[in-house]
Coordinates of C-alpha atoms in Angstrom, one line a residue:
X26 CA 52.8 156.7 -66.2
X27 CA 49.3 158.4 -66.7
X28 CA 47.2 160.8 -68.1
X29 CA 46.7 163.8 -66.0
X30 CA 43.6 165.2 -67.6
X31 CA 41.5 163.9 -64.2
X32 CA 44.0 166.3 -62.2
X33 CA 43.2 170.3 -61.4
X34 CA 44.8 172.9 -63.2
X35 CA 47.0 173.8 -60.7
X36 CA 48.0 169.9 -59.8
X37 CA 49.1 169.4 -63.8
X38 CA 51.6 172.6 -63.3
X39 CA 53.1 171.5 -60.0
X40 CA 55.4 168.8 -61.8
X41 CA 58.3 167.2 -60.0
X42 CA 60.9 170.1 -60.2
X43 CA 64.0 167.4 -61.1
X44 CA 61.8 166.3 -64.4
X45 CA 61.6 170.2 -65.7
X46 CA 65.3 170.3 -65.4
X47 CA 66.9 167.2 -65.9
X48 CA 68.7 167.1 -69.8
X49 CA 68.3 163.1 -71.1
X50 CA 72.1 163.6 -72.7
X51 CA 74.0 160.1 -72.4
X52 CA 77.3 160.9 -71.8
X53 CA 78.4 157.6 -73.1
X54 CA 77.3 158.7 -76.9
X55 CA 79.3 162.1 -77.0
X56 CA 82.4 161.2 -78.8
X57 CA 81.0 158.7 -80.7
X58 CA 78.2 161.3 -82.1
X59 CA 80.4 164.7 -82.1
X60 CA 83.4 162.6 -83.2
X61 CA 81.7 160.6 -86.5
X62 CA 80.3 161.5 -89.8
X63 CA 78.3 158.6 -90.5
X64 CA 74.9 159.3 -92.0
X65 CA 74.9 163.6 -91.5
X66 CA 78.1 163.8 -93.2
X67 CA 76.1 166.0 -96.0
X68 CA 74.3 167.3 -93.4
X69 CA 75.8 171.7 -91.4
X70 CA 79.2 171.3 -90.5
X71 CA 78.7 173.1 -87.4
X72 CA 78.3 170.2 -84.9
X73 CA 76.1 170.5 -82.2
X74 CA 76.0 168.8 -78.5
X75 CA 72.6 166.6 -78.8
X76 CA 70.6 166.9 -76.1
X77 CA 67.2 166.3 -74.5
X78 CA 65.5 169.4 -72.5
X79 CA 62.7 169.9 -70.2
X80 CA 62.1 173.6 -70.5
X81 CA 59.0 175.8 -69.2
X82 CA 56.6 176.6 -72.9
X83 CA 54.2 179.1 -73.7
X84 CA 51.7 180.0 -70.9
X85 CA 53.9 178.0 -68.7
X86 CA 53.5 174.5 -70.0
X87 CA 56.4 171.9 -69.8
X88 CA 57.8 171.8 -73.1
X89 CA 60.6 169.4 -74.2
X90 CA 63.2 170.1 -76.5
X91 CA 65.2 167.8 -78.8
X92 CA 68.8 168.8 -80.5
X93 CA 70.5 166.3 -82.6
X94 CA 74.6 166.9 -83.5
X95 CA 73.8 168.3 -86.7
X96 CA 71.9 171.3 -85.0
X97 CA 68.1 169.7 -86.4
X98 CA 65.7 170.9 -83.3
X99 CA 62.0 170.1 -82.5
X100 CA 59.9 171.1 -79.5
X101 CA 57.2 169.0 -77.9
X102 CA 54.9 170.0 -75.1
X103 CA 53.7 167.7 -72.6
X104 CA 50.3 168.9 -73.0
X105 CA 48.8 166.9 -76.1
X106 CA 52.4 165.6 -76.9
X107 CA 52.0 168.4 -79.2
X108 CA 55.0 169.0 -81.3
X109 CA 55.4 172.7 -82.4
X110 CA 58.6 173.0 -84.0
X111 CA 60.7 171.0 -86.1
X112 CA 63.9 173.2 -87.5
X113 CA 66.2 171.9 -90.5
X114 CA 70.4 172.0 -89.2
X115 CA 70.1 175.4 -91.4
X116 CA 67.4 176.6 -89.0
X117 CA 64.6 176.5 -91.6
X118 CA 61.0 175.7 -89.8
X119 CA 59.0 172.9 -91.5
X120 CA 56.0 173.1 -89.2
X121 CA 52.9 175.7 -89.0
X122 CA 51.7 176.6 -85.4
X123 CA 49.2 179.7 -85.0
X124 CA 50.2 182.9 -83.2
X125 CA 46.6 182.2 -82.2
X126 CA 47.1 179.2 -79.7
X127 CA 46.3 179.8 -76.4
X128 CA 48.9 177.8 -74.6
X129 CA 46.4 177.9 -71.4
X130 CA 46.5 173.8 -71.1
X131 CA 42.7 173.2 -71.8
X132 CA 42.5 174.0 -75.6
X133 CA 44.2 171.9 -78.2
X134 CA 47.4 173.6 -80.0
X135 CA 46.2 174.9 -82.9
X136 CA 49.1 173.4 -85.4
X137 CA 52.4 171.4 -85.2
X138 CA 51.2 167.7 -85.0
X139 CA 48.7 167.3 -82.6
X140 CA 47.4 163.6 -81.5
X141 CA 43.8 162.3 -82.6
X142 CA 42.6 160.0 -80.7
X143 CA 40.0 157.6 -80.3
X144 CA 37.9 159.4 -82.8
X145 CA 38.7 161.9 -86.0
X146 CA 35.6 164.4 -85.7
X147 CA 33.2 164.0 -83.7
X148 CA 30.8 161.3 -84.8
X149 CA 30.3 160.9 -80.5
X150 CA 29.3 164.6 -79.4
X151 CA 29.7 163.2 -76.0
X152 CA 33.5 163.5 -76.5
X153 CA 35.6 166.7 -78.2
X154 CA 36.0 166.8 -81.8
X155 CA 39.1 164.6 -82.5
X156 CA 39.1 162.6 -79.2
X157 CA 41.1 163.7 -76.4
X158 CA 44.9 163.1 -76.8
X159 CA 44.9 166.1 -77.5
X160 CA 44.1 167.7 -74.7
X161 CA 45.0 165.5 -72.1
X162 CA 48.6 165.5 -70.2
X163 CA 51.1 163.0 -71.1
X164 CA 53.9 161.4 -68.9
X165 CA 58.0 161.2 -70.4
X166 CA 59.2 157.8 -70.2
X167 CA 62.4 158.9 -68.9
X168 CA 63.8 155.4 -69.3
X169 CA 63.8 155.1 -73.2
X170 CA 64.7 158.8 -73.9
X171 CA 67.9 159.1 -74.5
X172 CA 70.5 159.7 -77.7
X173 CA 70.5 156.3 -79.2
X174 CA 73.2 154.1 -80.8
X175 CA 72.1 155.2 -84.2
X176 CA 72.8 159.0 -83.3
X177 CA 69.4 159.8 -83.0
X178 CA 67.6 161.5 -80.4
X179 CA 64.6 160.2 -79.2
X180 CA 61.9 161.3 -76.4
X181 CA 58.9 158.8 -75.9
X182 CA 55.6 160.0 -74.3
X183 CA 52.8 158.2 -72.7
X184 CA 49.6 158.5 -71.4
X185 CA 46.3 155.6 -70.5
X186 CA 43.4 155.6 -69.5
X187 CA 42.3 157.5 -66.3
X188 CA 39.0 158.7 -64.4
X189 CA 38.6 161.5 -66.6
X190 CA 38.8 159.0 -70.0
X191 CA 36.5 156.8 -68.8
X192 CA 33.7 159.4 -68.6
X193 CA 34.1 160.0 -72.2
X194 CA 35.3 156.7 -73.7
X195 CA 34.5 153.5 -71.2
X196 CA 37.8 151.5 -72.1
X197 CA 41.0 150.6 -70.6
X198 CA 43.9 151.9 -73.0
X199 CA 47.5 152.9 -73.4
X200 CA 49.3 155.1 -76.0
X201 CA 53.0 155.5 -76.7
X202 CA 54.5 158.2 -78.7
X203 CA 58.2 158.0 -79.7
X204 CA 59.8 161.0 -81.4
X205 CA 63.3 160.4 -82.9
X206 CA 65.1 163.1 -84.6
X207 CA 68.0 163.6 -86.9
X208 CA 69.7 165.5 -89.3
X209 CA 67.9 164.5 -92.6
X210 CA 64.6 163.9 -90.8
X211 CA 61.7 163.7 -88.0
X212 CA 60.1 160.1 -86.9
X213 CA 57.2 160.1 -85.0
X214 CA 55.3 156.6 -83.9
X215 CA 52.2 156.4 -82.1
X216 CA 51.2 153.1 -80.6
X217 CA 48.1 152.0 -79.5
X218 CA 47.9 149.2 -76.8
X219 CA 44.8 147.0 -75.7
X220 CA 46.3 144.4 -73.8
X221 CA 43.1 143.4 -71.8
X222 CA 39.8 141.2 -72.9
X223 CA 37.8 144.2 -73.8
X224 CA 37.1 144.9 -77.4
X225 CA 36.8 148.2 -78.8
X226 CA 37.6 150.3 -82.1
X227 CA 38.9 153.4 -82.5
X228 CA 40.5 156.4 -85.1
X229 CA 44.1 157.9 -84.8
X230 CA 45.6 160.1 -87.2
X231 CA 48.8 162.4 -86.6
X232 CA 47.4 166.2 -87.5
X233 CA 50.4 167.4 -89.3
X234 CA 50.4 171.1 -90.4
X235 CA 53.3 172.2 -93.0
X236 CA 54.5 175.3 -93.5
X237 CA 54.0 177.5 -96.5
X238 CA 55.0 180.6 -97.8
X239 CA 51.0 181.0 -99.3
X240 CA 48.6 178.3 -99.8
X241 CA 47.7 179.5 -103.3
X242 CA 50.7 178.4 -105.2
X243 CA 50.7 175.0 -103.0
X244 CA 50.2 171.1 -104.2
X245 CA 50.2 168.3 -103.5
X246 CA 51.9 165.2 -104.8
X247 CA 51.9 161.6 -105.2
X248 CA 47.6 161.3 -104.6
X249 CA 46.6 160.9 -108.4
X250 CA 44.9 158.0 -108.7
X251 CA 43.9 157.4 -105.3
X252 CA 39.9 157.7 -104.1
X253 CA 39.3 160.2 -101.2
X254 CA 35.9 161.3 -99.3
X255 CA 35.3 164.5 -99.7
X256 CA 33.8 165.9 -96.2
X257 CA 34.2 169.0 -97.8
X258 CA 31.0 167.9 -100.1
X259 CA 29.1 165.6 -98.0
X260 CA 31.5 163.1 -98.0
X261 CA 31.2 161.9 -101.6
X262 CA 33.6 159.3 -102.7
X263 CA 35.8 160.3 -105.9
X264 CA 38.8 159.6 -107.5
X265 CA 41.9 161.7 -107.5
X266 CA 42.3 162.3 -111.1
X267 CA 45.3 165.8 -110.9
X268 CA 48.5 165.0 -110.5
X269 CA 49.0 167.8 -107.7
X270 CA 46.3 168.5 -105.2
X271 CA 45.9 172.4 -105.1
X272 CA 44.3 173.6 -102.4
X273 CA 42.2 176.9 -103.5
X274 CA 39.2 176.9 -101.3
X275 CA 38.0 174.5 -98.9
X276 CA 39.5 171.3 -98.7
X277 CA 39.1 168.3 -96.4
X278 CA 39.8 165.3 -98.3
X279 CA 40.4 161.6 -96.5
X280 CA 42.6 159.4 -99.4
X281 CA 42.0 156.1 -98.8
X282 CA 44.6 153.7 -97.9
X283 CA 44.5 150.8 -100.2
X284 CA 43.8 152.8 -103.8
X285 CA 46.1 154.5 -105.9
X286 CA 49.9 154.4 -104.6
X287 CA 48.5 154.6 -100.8
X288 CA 49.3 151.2 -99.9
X289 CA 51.1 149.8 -97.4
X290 CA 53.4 153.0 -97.3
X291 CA 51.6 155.7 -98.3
X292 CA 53.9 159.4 -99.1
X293 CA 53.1 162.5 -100.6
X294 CA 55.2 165.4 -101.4
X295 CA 54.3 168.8 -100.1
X296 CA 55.1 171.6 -103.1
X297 CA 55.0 174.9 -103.5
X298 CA 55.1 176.7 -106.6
X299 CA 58.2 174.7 -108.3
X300 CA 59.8 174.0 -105.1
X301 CA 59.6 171.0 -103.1
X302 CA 58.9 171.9 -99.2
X303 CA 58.4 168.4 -97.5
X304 CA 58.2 164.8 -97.9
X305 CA 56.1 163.1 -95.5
X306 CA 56.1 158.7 -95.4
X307 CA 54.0 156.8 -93.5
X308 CA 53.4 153.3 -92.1
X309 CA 51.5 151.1 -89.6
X310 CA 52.6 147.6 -88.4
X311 CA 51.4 146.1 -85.3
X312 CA 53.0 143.4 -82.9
X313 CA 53.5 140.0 -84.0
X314 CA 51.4 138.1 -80.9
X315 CA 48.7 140.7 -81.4
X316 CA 45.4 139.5 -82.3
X317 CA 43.0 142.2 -84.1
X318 CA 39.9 142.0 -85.0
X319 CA 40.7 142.8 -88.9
X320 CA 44.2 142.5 -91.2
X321 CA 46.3 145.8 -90.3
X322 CA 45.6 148.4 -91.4
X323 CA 47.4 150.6 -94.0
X324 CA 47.4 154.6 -92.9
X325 CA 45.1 157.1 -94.9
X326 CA 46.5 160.8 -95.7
X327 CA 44.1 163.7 -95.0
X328 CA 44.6 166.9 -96.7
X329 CA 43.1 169.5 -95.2
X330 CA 42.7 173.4 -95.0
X331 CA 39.6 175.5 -94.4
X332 CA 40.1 178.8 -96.4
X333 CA 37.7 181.3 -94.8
X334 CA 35.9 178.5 -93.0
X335 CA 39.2 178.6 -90.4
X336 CA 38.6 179.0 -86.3
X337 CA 39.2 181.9 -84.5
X338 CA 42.5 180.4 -83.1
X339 CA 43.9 180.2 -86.9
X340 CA 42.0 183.2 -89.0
X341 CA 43.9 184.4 -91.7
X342 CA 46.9 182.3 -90.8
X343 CA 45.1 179.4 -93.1
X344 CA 47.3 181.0 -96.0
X345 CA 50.6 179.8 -94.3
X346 CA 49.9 176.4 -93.7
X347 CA 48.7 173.0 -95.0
X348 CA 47.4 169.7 -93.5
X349 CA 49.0 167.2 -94.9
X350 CA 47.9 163.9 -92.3
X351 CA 48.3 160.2 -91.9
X352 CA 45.9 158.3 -90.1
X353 CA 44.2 155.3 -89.8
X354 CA 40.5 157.2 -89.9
X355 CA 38.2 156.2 -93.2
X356 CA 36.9 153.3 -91.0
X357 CA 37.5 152.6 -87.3
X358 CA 40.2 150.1 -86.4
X359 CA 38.6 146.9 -84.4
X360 CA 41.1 146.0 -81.3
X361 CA 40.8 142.7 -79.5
X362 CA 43.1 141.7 -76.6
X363 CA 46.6 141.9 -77.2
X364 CA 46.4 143.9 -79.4
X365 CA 49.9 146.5 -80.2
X366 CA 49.3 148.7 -83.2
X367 CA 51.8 151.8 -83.9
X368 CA 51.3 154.5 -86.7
X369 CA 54.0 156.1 -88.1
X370 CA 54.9 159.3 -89.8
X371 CA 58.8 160.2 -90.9
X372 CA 58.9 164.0 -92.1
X373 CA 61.5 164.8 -94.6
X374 CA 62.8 168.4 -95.3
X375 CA 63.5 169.2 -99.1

């Protein structure tokens, strides 16, 4: 399945009519998910029937929607593979989106978890800022979205290379992006795929934005001791010495994988005032037959929000949200043939 971004406007609304209303619900799961506690026993007693929906978004995009038994909900569109919402079992939204996001299918969706992809910036001007995943229009992989054994419900997205990439980034590509959810928590993978004899590297980072009641009495935890670049100062590398990051003006910090406790899992806890809000956890493993051109990689968090510096399509709205991002981003990942790498990010309510 491809990437539609070479398509016209009009071509990447006119989707077959049978994929905006077709639910991926296996029957054959029902009573074993309605009927069993197993690991949401602790989890709202009001059972729910899980589903998978293709529903018609904002400004008329397809949007997908996940429900697990437990009644834990997120929303995905097609366009970016942009999740928006991610709702607890008790209804409480973990994710930030601005009432400022156009929806029109050309502009990225400012907030929820947008893709980067190939680059984090814009260190090539001849592509947008933050690649273009983003913006382009994914396929559903119908086959492998469906409630799985384990109770979960999982969607998986894809998109590759097309006309349109090439004129911005000459390489032949795939990306898969799997999205499981449950009742204690939201898993989302993104794998990159070079399986021909063309080398290239790239960035990738999952741009998570949390929801907070106000920025000002929001931290940070589990970074002390790591190093970060601070591209909020020129990109100066320091060393995380508080034991919450409190974000009170400016701040775009990249903490490297490798120091401090970012190692091969790096976590950090999302806080605000006293309370905890979010845990997020991630990883990146590739495939055992695939050759790269360095040892894998271990993911980099990004903590990031601009204050007053914010775009038009976010404004004020800075003070209810936080970045808080994995990613594989403070030095390009080298890809030879073969080569199967997959990013991942689990997002834990507290």
């Amino acid at each position: 399945m491809g990437c539609c971004c070479g398509k016209s406007e009009e071509e990447k609304m006119m989707m077959d009519e049978r994929n905006l209303t077709r639910q991926f619900l296996d029957p054959a799961h029902d009573a074993e998910v309605d009927g069993g506690r197993g690991d949401d026993s602790m989890m709202s007693t009001a059972q729910c029937e899980p589903r998978i929906e293709t529903l018609t978004g904002k400004g008329g995009l397809p949007m997908i929607r996940l429900t697990h038994s437990s009644g834990s909900t997120c929303e995905v569109y097609l366009f970016g593979a942009t999740i928006t919402s991610y709702c607890t079992p008790q209804g409480k939204e973990v994710l930030f989106v601005s009432g400022r996001s156009q929806f029109n299918g050309k502009k990225a969706i400012r907030g929820g978890v947008p893709i980067v992809f190939p680059q984090f910036g814009q260190p090539d001007k001849a592509m947008p800022s933050h690649g273009f995943a983003r913006i382009a229009h994914w396929s559903v992989d119908t086959k492998n979205s469906a409630i799985q054994p384990d109770r979960s419900v999982q969607v998986v997205l894809t998109m590759r290379d097309s006309a349109e990439t090439f004129k911005m980034w000459p390489h032949e590509f795939e990306l898969e992006y799997r999205i499981s959810l449950t009742g204690r928590s939201l898993q989302t993978a993104l794998t990159v795929l070079n399986d021909k004899l063309d080398a290239w590297s790239f960035e990738c980072l999952l741009h998570t934005y949390f929801k907070v009641d106000d920025i000002r009495s929001v931290g940070v935890a589990g970074l002390q001791g790591a190093e970060y670049l601070d591209k909020a100062n020129g990109g100066e590398r320091k060393k995380e010495k508080a034991k919450l990051v409190e974000p009170r003006n400016f701040t775009d910090r990249v903490y490297v994988a490798g120091t401090g406790a970012l190692q091969s899992m790096a976590s950090a806890e999302i806080m605000s005032g006293n309370e905890p809000v979010a845990k997020v956890e991630c990883t990146c493993s590739r495939a055992a037959n695939a050759t790269w051109g360095t040892p894998t990689p271990s993911p980099d968090l990004v903590v990031w929000n601009p204050f007053e510096q914010a775009p038009g399509d976010l404004g004020d709205e800075y003070e209810k949200m936080v970045c808080v991002e994995p990613g594989l981003v403070s030095r390009p990942v080298e890809s030879l043939v073969n080569g199967r790498l997959t990013l991942t990010q689990t997002i834990i309510p507290l």
